[in-house]
Amino acid sequence: SILEKGILMGAPPIVTTNPNSLEAQAKKVMPRKGWEYIKGGAGESSTMDANRLAFRQWKIVPRVLTPTTPRDLSTTLLGEKYDTPVLMAPIGVQSWFHPDKEVGTATACANLRVPYTLSTAASTNIEELVEKVPQGPKWFQLYWPLDEEITASILARAKSNGFKVLVVTLDTWTLAWRPYDLDPASVPFFVGEGDDVGFNDPVFRRKFAERTDGETPEESLVQAGMYWCSEVFPGVSRSWEDLKILKRYWDGPMVLKGVLSVDDAELAVKHGMDGIIVSTHGGRQLDGAIGTLDALPEIADAVGSRITVLVDSGIRTGADILKAIALGAKGVFLGRPVVYGLGINGRAGAEAVIAGLLADFDLTMGFAGAKTIQDIKPSLLTKVSHPG
Ligand code: FNR
């Protein structure tokens, strides 16, 4: 059971439900470049703070004498049944955190039957990931290249390798100013040897060779990195009309990541999207943006009966997962905590963190009086004005 899996499975002790302790342990052992990359929020990190504050302003009002065993955490998302409503968020260049990289995190997810979302900016390419981790449900996250041929090629590879859902990230058409990235005292923020970030795409390779008189990305990493960034973070935003382009190349479920406004949620419905992820990108993009849990209730009320509303940013405990579901999310993505686990102890560390959070969620449901996911209703929560 999930509760048994909550026991740490050979990993060194990780206090999985205490985010501060997890972060402190990760800081001690992670390569500095990885630590500076993951830790950072944009600007003064006010949105990172808002994400946490929003969770703390909601409190659970538990019910007693309500039998909640055995509990059933299963749920259906976009036509697929999953064991729990918990998913893994797309996180790029995981080779910066631990040599187990995406293969470690995806294996941890597969072992716990948590859907894994592979990033376009992953240091493990689509084919390598599927070869090394054939088991477990997988979603693919797109940083949308300017070049339609490259886009088509990436989507065709994701599809033929069995990725079920396409997550299109919309809040990162250019990179925000993150102090660690800009600080000359930090480890330079750039791809290095072994950080594939998608360079194996055949169309990208052909176009790179055309620009460089036949060089491969491996022979000219810096130039390849610059070309890649100019495609996936081009500095110009797409429009709603452009979603038609993606629909030409992807016929499965499509989910927009980074939606924070009710108007945009309505536009996502209008443009035939299957879901949205209410997300601040972990406070790494627009600093000053609304915290995700502050945005979620209104969005879920407006569109939750028509499309699948998912959420990420700031989820650190089982109680956070329950609160997000009570406020209308159908699924909840884990981000930094899992990668801290990866940094601490590779695959086993990531698995211990996910298992711990699932067990914590299960226990929280029990205490709150919820036997199934459908029992997690808004009436389980109240908003307070003294977050603590
Ligand atoms: C991210 N995130 C992200 N999102 C995405 O769509 N593609 C990506 O490649 C990445 N890469 C990435 C790297 C790192 C180091 C972090 C911390 C985040 C955002 C991610 O999917 C998710 O929105 C946040 O991680 C959620 O916030 P918390 O809960 O991790 O704070």
Short mmCIF file of C-alpha atoms and ligand atoms in Angstrom, two decimals:
data_model
loop_
_atom_site.label_atom_id
_atom_site.label_comp_id
_atom_site.label_asym_id
_atom_site.label_seq_id
_atom_site.Cartn_x
_atom_site.Cartn_y
_atom_site.Cartn_z
CA SER A 1 0.00 0.00 0.00
CA ILE A 2 0.97 3.64 -0.27
CA LEU A 3 1.43 3.76 3.50
CA GLU A 4 3.95 0.93 3.37
CA LYS A 5 5.71 2.70 0.54
CA GLY A 6 5.92 5.75 2.78
CA ILE A 7 8.62 3.94 4.74
CA LEU A 8 11.84 5.11 3.28
CA MET A 9 12.96 2.08 1.28
CA GLY A 10 16.66 2.14 1.97
CA ALA A 11 17.14 5.84 1.35
CA PRO A 12 18.86 7.84 4.08
CA PRO A 13 16.28 9.44 6.35
CA ILE A 14 14.38 12.18 4.60
CA VAL A 15 11.75 14.07 6.58
CA THR A 16 9.41 13.95 3.65
CA THR A 17 6.60 16.01 5.09
CA ASN A 18 8.84 18.81 6.29
CA PRO A 19 9.75 20.86 3.24
CA ASN A 20 12.29 23.00 5.05
CA SER A 21 14.29 20.01 6.23
CA LEU A 22 14.20 18.48 2.75
CA GLU A 23 15.45 21.70 1.19
CA ALA A 24 18.22 22.02 3.79
CA GLN A 25 19.41 18.46 3.15
CA ALA A 26 19.38 19.01 -0.60
CA LYS A 27 21.39 22.19 -0.30
CA LYS A 28 24.16 20.29 1.50
CA VAL A 29 24.61 17.61 -1.14
CA MET A 30 23.43 18.95 -4.51
CA PRO A 31 25.93 20.25 -7.04
CA ARG A 32 25.98 24.05 -6.64
CA LYS A 33 24.81 24.67 -10.21
CA GLY A 34 21.77 22.46 -9.63
CA TRP A 35 21.00 24.03 -6.26
CA GLU A 36 21.15 27.57 -7.60
CA TYR A 37 18.97 26.60 -10.55
CA ILE A 38 16.21 24.91 -8.56
CA LYS A 39 16.18 27.19 -5.56
CA GLY A 40 15.63 30.36 -7.50
CA GLY A 41 12.41 32.21 -7.99
CA ALA A 42 12.11 35.21 -10.25
CA GLY A 43 12.70 38.71 -8.87
CA GLU A 44 12.31 38.98 -5.12
CA SER A 45 10.52 35.60 -5.01
CA SER A 46 7.25 37.26 -4.03
CA THR A 47 5.23 34.77 -6.07
CA MET A 48 7.10 31.84 -4.53
CA ASP A 49 6.07 33.27 -1.15
CA ALA A 50 2.50 33.89 -2.37
CA ASN A 51 2.22 30.25 -3.40
CA ARG A 52 2.99 29.08 0.14
CA LEU A 53 0.96 31.78 1.84
CA ALA A 54 -2.11 30.87 -0.21
CA PHE A 55 -1.95 27.28 1.06
CA ARG A 56 -1.54 28.45 4.63
CA GLN A 57 -4.60 30.68 4.45
CA TRP A 58 -6.83 27.68 3.90
CA LYS A 59 -7.36 25.35 6.86
CA ILE A 60 -8.94 21.92 6.96
CA VAL A 61 -12.05 21.48 9.09
CA PRO A 62 -11.96 17.75 9.82
CA ARG A 63 -14.94 15.49 10.45
CA VAL A 64 -14.96 12.85 13.20
CA LEU A 65 -16.80 9.53 13.62
CA THR A 66 -16.66 9.23 9.83
CA PRO A 67 -15.22 5.83 8.86
CA THR A 68 -12.55 6.42 6.22
CA THR A 69 -10.94 3.00 5.86
CA PRO A 70 -10.11 1.51 3.46
CA ARG A 71 -9.49 4.65 1.47
CA ASP A 72 -9.59 4.82 -2.32
CA LEU A 73 -7.34 7.51 -3.78
CA SER A 74 -7.96 6.58 -7.41
CA THR A 75 -9.20 9.08 -9.95
CA THR A 76 -9.73 9.51 -13.68
CA LEU A 77 -7.89 12.25 -15.55
CA LEU A 78 -8.39 12.90 -19.25
CA GLY A 79 -9.88 9.47 -19.79
CA GLU A 80 -7.22 7.46 -17.90
CA LYS A 81 -7.62 5.93 -14.46
CA TYR A 82 -4.77 6.64 -12.04
CA ASP A 83 -4.07 5.35 -8.50
CA THR A 84 -3.96 8.88 -7.07
CA PRO A 85 -4.54 12.47 -8.30
CA VAL A 86 -0.81 13.20 -7.90
CA LEU A 87 1.47 13.76 -10.92
CA MET A 88 5.09 14.77 -11.50
CA ALA A 89 5.61 18.26 -12.92
CA PRO A 90 7.98 18.81 -15.86
CA ILE A 91 11.40 19.84 -14.56
CA GLY A 92 14.25 20.48 -17.00
CA VAL A 93 17.95 19.47 -17.01
CA GLN A 94 17.82 17.02 -14.13
CA SER A 95 21.43 15.97 -14.79
CA TRP A 96 22.26 19.16 -12.86
CA PHE A 97 20.78 17.65 -9.70
CA HIS A 98 22.00 14.03 -9.73
CA PRO A 99 23.50 11.58 -12.29
CA ASP A 100 20.28 9.51 -12.08
CA LYS A 101 18.62 12.52 -13.82
CA GLU A 102 15.19 12.10 -15.45
CA VAL A 103 15.66 8.33 -15.57
CA GLY A 104 15.78 8.28 -11.75
CA THR A 105 12.75 10.51 -11.28
CA ALA A 106 10.71 8.72 -13.95
CA THR A 107 11.58 5.31 -12.46
CA ALA A 108 10.53 6.55 -9.03
CA CYS A 109 7.23 7.73 -10.52
CA ALA A 110 6.67 4.49 -12.43
CA ASN A 111 7.34 2.43 -9.27
CA LEU A 112 4.61 4.39 -7.50
CA ARG A 113 2.37 4.61 -10.60
CA VAL A 114 2.53 8.41 -10.62
CA PRO A 115 2.37 9.93 -14.15
CA TYR A 116 5.72 11.40 -15.18
CA THR A 117 5.86 14.59 -17.28
CA LEU A 118 8.99 14.80 -19.43
CA SER A 119 10.21 18.35 -20.16
CA THR A 120 11.29 19.60 -23.57
CA ALA A 121 14.34 20.89 -21.68
CA ALA A 122 15.17 17.50 -20.17
CA SER A 123 18.74 16.22 -20.12
CA THR A 124 17.35 12.83 -21.14
CA ASN A 125 15.80 12.71 -24.57
CA ILE A 126 12.43 11.13 -25.38
CA GLU A 127 13.87 7.92 -26.81
CA GLU A 128 16.40 7.36 -24.00
CA LEU A 129 13.75 7.93 -21.33
CA VAL A 130 11.32 5.45 -22.85
CA GLU A 131 14.04 2.88 -23.42
CA LYS A 132 15.27 3.08 -19.82
CA VAL A 133 11.84 3.52 -18.21
CA PRO A 134 9.35 1.72 -20.45
CA GLN A 135 6.84 1.29 -17.62
CA GLY A 136 4.51 3.89 -16.09
CA PRO A 137 2.19 6.55 -17.56
CA LYS A 138 3.95 9.45 -19.28
CA TRP A 139 2.94 12.96 -20.30
CA PHE A 140 5.06 15.26 -22.48
CA GLN A 141 5.65 18.97 -21.85
CA LEU A 142 6.31 21.24 -24.80
CA TYR A 143 8.33 24.41 -24.85
CA TRP A 144 6.87 25.48 -28.17
CA PRO A 145 9.57 26.05 -30.82
CA LEU A 146 9.12 28.91 -33.26
CA ASP A 147 9.99 26.58 -36.12
CA GLU A 148 6.95 24.52 -37.12
CA GLU A 149 9.04 21.67 -38.54
CA ILE A 150 10.94 21.25 -35.29
CA THR A 151 7.66 21.41 -33.36
CA ALA A 152 6.13 18.73 -35.58
CA SER A 153 9.17 16.52 -35.19
CA ILE A 154 9.18 16.73 -31.38
CA LEU A 155 5.45 16.02 -31.17
CA ALA A 156 5.69 13.07 -33.56
CA ARG A 157 8.47 11.57 -31.44
CA ALA A 158 6.50 12.09 -28.21
CA LYS A 159 3.46 10.47 -29.74
CA SER A 160 5.22 7.47 -31.25
CA ASN A 161 6.99 6.87 -27.94
CA GLY A 162 3.68 6.52 -26.11
CA PHE A 163 3.28 9.86 -24.31
CA LYS A 164 -0.42 10.21 -23.51
CA VAL A 165 -1.03 13.89 -22.80
CA LEU A 166 0.59 17.03 -24.21
CA VAL A 167 1.28 19.82 -21.72
CA VAL A 168 1.98 23.12 -23.48
CA THR A 169 3.80 25.57 -21.22
CA LEU A 170 2.73 29.13 -22.01
CA ASP A 171 4.34 31.23 -19.28
CA THR A 172 7.92 30.80 -20.49
CA TRP A 173 8.08 32.26 -24.00
CA THR A 174 11.11 34.07 -22.62
CA LEU A 175 13.04 33.38 -19.42
CA ALA A 176 12.31 35.63 -16.45
CA TRP A 177 15.05 37.37 -14.50
CA ARG A 178 16.11 35.00 -11.77
CA PRO A 179 18.75 36.47 -9.51
CA TYR A 180 20.82 33.27 -9.40
CA ASP A 181 20.95 33.12 -13.21
CA LEU A 182 22.09 36.73 -13.44
CA ASP A 183 24.53 36.82 -10.52
CA PRO A 184 28.13 36.67 -11.80
CA ALA A 185 29.07 34.85 -8.57
CA SER A 186 26.75 31.95 -9.48
CA VAL A 187 27.80 28.94 -11.50
CA PRO A 188 27.16 29.89 -15.16
CA PHE A 189 23.70 28.93 -16.27
CA PHE A 190 24.22 27.03 -19.47
CA VAL A 191 24.09 23.58 -20.97
CA GLY A 192 27.23 21.50 -20.82
CA GLU A 193 28.36 18.08 -21.93
CA GLY A 194 25.70 15.44 -21.36
CA ASP A 195 22.86 17.95 -21.05
CA ASP A 196 20.98 16.81 -24.13
CA VAL A 197 18.01 19.22 -23.81
CA GLY A 198 16.59 17.91 -27.05
CA PHE A 199 19.64 18.16 -29.34
CA ASN A 200 18.96 14.66 -30.67
CA ASP A 201 15.88 15.81 -32.57
CA PRO A 202 16.62 14.96 -36.22
CA VAL A 203 15.07 18.12 -37.67
CA PHE A 204 16.91 20.31 -35.16
CA ARG A 205 20.18 18.53 -36.07
CA ARG A 206 19.61 19.02 -39.77
CA LYS A 207 18.84 22.71 -39.34
CA PHE A 208 21.80 23.18 -37.03
CA ALA A 209 24.10 21.54 -39.60
CA GLU A 210 22.73 23.86 -42.29
CA ARG A 211 23.60 26.89 -40.16
CA THR A 212 27.07 25.73 -39.18
CA ASP A 213 28.49 24.08 -42.28
CA GLY A 214 27.83 20.59 -41.07
CA GLU A 215 28.58 20.70 -37.36
CA THR A 216 26.76 18.58 -34.82
CA PRO A 217 25.38 20.08 -31.62
CA GLU A 218 27.89 17.99 -29.65
CA GLU A 219 30.80 19.60 -31.54
CA SER A 220 29.49 23.07 -30.83
CA LEU A 221 27.49 22.93 -27.62
CA VAL A 222 27.36 26.65 -26.90
CA GLN A 223 26.06 27.51 -30.35
CA ALA A 224 23.59 24.63 -30.25
CA GLY A 225 22.36 25.85 -26.85
CA MET A 226 21.89 29.36 -28.21
CA TYR A 227 20.01 28.13 -31.28
CA TRP A 228 17.84 25.86 -29.12
CA CYS A 229 17.01 28.69 -26.68
CA SER A 230 16.13 31.03 -29.55
CA GLU A 231 13.59 28.41 -30.68
CA VAL A 232 12.01 27.40 -27.38
CA PHE A 233 12.28 30.73 -25.49
CA PRO A 234 12.02 33.03 -28.52
CA GLY A 235 11.02 36.22 -26.71
CA VAL A 236 7.69 36.49 -28.51
CA SER A 237 4.47 35.01 -27.26
CA ARG A 238 2.16 32.91 -29.43
CA SER A 239 -1.54 33.72 -29.77
CA TRP A 240 -4.66 31.70 -29.09
CA GLU A 241 -5.11 31.25 -32.83
CA ASP A 242 -1.72 29.52 -33.03
CA LEU A 243 -3.05 26.58 -31.01
CA LYS A 244 -4.44 25.36 -34.34
CA ILE A 245 -0.86 24.64 -35.38
CA LEU A 246 -0.33 22.29 -32.43
CA LYS A 247 -3.64 20.56 -33.07
CA ARG A 248 -2.37 19.65 -36.52
CA TYR A 249 0.41 17.60 -34.97
CA TRP A 250 -1.20 16.28 -31.76
CA ASP A 251 -4.54 14.51 -31.69
CA GLY A 252 -4.45 13.38 -28.04
CA PRO A 253 -5.42 15.36 -24.94
CA MET A 254 -3.85 18.82 -24.78
CA VAL A 255 -3.39 20.82 -21.58
CA LEU A 256 -2.24 24.44 -21.23
CA LYS A 257 0.22 25.11 -18.40
CA GLY A 258 0.53 28.50 -16.75
CA VAL A 259 -3.07 29.71 -16.78
CA LEU A 260 -3.90 32.07 -13.88
CA SER A 261 -6.85 34.10 -15.18
CA VAL A 262 -10.51 33.11 -15.49
CA ASP A 263 -10.66 34.81 -18.91
CA ASP A 264 -7.78 32.66 -20.19
CA ALA A 265 -9.41 29.55 -18.74
CA GLU A 266 -12.56 30.40 -20.74
CA LEU A 267 -10.44 30.93 -23.86
CA ALA A 268 -8.84 27.51 -23.32
CA VAL A 269 -12.35 25.98 -23.38
CA LYS A 270 -13.27 28.00 -26.45
CA HIS A 271 -10.16 26.80 -28.28
CA GLY A 272 -10.94 23.15 -27.64
CA MET A 273 -8.35 22.42 -24.97
CA ASP A 274 -8.85 19.40 -22.72
CA GLY A 275 -7.38 20.92 -19.60
CA ILE A 276 -5.34 23.64 -17.96
CA ILE A 277 -2.69 23.70 -15.28
CA VAL A 278 -3.15 26.62 -12.93
CA SER A 279 0.53 27.36 -12.31
CA THR A 280 3.02 30.11 -11.55
CA HIS A 281 5.89 27.92 -12.80
CA GLY A 282 6.92 27.67 -9.14
CA GLY A 283 7.28 31.46 -8.93
CA ARG A 284 10.08 31.35 -11.50
CA GLN A 285 8.47 33.46 -14.21
CA LEU A 286 6.26 36.50 -13.46
CA ASP A 287 7.31 37.75 -10.03
CA GLY A 288 4.36 39.51 -8.42
CA ALA A 289 1.89 37.07 -9.95
CA ILE A 290 -1.03 35.76 -7.90
CA GLY A 291 -0.36 32.57 -5.91
CA THR A 292 -1.83 29.50 -7.59
CA LEU A 293 -4.23 28.60 -4.80
CA ASP A 294 -5.59 32.15 -4.84
CA ALA A 295 -6.30 31.79 -8.55
CA LEU A 296 -7.64 28.23 -8.46
CA PRO A 297 -11.13 28.48 -6.88
CA GLU A 298 -12.52 31.04 -9.30
CA ILE A 299 -11.05 29.24 -12.31
CA ALA A 300 -12.34 25.85 -11.16
CA ASP A 301 -15.81 27.32 -10.57
CA ALA A 302 -15.86 28.85 -14.04
CA VAL A 303 -14.55 25.99 -16.20
CA GLY A 304 -14.11 22.94 -13.94
CA SER A 305 -17.21 21.18 -15.25
CA ARG A 306 -16.08 21.58 -18.88
CA ILE A 307 -12.33 20.90 -18.85
CA THR A 308 -9.85 19.24 -16.49
CA VAL A 309 -8.37 21.76 -14.07
CA LEU A 310 -4.98 20.78 -12.67
CA VAL A 311 -2.63 22.74 -10.42
CA ASP A 312 1.00 23.10 -9.36
CA SER A 313 3.31 25.52 -7.51
CA GLY A 314 3.94 25.34 -3.79
CA ILE A 315 2.66 21.83 -3.05
CA ARG A 316 4.75 20.62 -0.12
CA THR A 317 2.53 18.39 2.06
CA GLY A 318 -0.38 15.98 1.92
CA ALA A 319 -2.58 18.73 3.33
CA ASP A 320 -1.64 20.95 0.36
CA ILE A 321 -2.77 18.22 -2.04
CA LEU A 322 -6.10 17.88 -0.21
CA LYS A 323 -6.62 21.66 -0.16
CA ALA A 324 -5.98 21.97 -3.91
CA ILE A 325 -8.48 19.19 -4.65
CA ALA A 326 -11.08 20.67 -2.30
CA LEU A 327 -10.76 23.96 -4.19
CA GLY A 328 -11.48 22.30 -7.52
CA ALA A 329 -8.26 20.76 -8.89
CA LYS A 330 -8.65 17.28 -10.38
CA GLY A 331 -4.89 16.62 -10.25
CA VAL A 332 -1.90 18.08 -8.42
CA PHE A 333 1.69 18.23 -9.67
CA LEU A 334 4.74 17.84 -7.44
CA GLY A 335 7.83 19.85 -8.39
CA ARG A 336 10.79 20.94 -6.27
CA PRO A 337 10.36 18.48 -3.35
CA VAL A 338 10.82 15.47 -5.64
CA VAL A 339 13.89 16.97 -7.24
CA TYR A 340 15.34 17.72 -3.80
CA GLY A 341 14.87 14.01 -3.11
CA LEU A 342 16.61 13.20 -6.40
CA GLY A 343 19.52 15.44 -5.41
CA ILE A 344 19.81 13.82 -1.99
CA ASN A 345 19.75 10.19 -3.08
CA GLY A 346 18.99 9.80 -6.78
CA ARG A 347 16.10 7.55 -7.77
CA ALA A 348 15.63 6.24 -4.21
CA GLY A 349 15.50 9.77 -2.82
CA ALA A 350 12.91 10.93 -5.37
CA GLU A 351 10.87 7.79 -4.66
CA ALA A 352 11.03 8.33 -0.90
CA VAL A 353 9.75 11.88 -1.28
CA ILE A 354 6.86 10.93 -3.56
CA ALA A 355 5.94 7.94 -1.40
CA GLY A 356 6.08 10.12 1.69
CA LEU A 357 3.80 12.74 0.15
CA LEU A 358 1.32 10.11 -1.05
CA ALA A 359 1.26 8.56 2.42
CA ASP A 360 0.85 12.00 3.99
CA PHE A 361 -2.05 12.76 1.61
CA ASP A 362 -3.66 9.41 2.42
CA LEU A 363 -3.37 10.08 6.17
CA THR A 364 -4.68 13.64 5.75
CA MET A 365 -7.73 12.32 3.89
CA GLY A 366 -8.37 9.90 6.74
CA PHE A 367 -8.16 12.58 9.42
CA ALA A 368 -10.26 15.00 7.38
CA GLY A 369 -13.01 12.44 6.94
CA ALA A 370 -12.62 11.69 3.23
CA LYS A 371 -12.77 8.06 2.07
CA THR A 372 -12.53 8.81 -1.64
CA ILE A 373 -11.33 11.68 -3.81
CA GLN A 374 -14.98 12.63 -4.43
CA ASP A 375 -15.36 13.17 -0.66
CA ILE A 376 -12.81 16.01 -0.79
CA LYS A 377 -15.29 18.88 -0.98
CA PRO A 378 -14.95 22.65 -0.47
CA SER A 379 -16.85 22.23 2.82
CA LEU A 380 -13.70 20.58 4.25
CA LEU A 381 -11.93 23.97 4.13
CA THR A 382 -12.22 27.40 5.65
CA LYS A 383 -10.20 30.52 4.85
CA VAL A 384 -8.51 32.32 7.72
CA SER A 385 -6.91 35.73 7.86
CA HIS A 386 -4.00 34.67 10.07
CA PRO A 387 -1.90 32.24 8.06
CA GLY A 388 0.46 30.29 10.27
C1 FNR B 1 10.55 23.96 -13.50
N1 FNR B 1 9.33 24.05 -14.18
C2 FNR B 1 9.26 23.70 -15.51
N2 FNR B 1 8.07 23.77 -16.17
C3 FNR B 1 7.98 23.39 -17.46
O1 FNR B 1 6.90 23.46 -18.03
N3 FNR B 1 9.09 22.93 -18.12
C4 FNR B 1 10.31 22.85 -17.53
O2 FNR B 1 11.28 22.43 -18.15
C5 FNR B 1 10.42 23.28 -16.20
N4 FNR B 1 11.63 23.25 -15.56
C6 FNR B 1 11.71 23.56 -14.21
C7 FNR B 1 12.93 23.46 -13.56
C8 FNR B 1 13.00 23.70 -12.19
C9 FNR B 1 14.31 23.56 -11.50
C10 FNR B 1 11.83 24.06 -11.47
C11 FNR B 1 11.85 24.27 -9.97
C12 FNR B 1 10.63 24.19 -12.12
C13 FNR B 1 8.09 24.39 -13.44
C14 FNR B 1 7.44 23.14 -12.86
O3 FNR B 1 6.86 22.35 -13.86
C15 FNR B 1 6.36 23.50 -11.85
O4 FNR B 1 5.47 24.42 -12.42
C16 FNR B 1 6.96 24.07 -10.56
O5 FNR B 1 8.07 23.32 -10.18
C17 FNR B 1 5.94 24.09 -9.44
O6 FNR B 1 6.43 24.81 -8.33
P1 FNR B 1 7.06 24.07 -7.03
O7 FNR B 1 5.97 23.34 -6.36
O8 FNR B 1 8.14 23.18 -7.52
O9 FNR B 1 7.62 25.20 -6.21
#
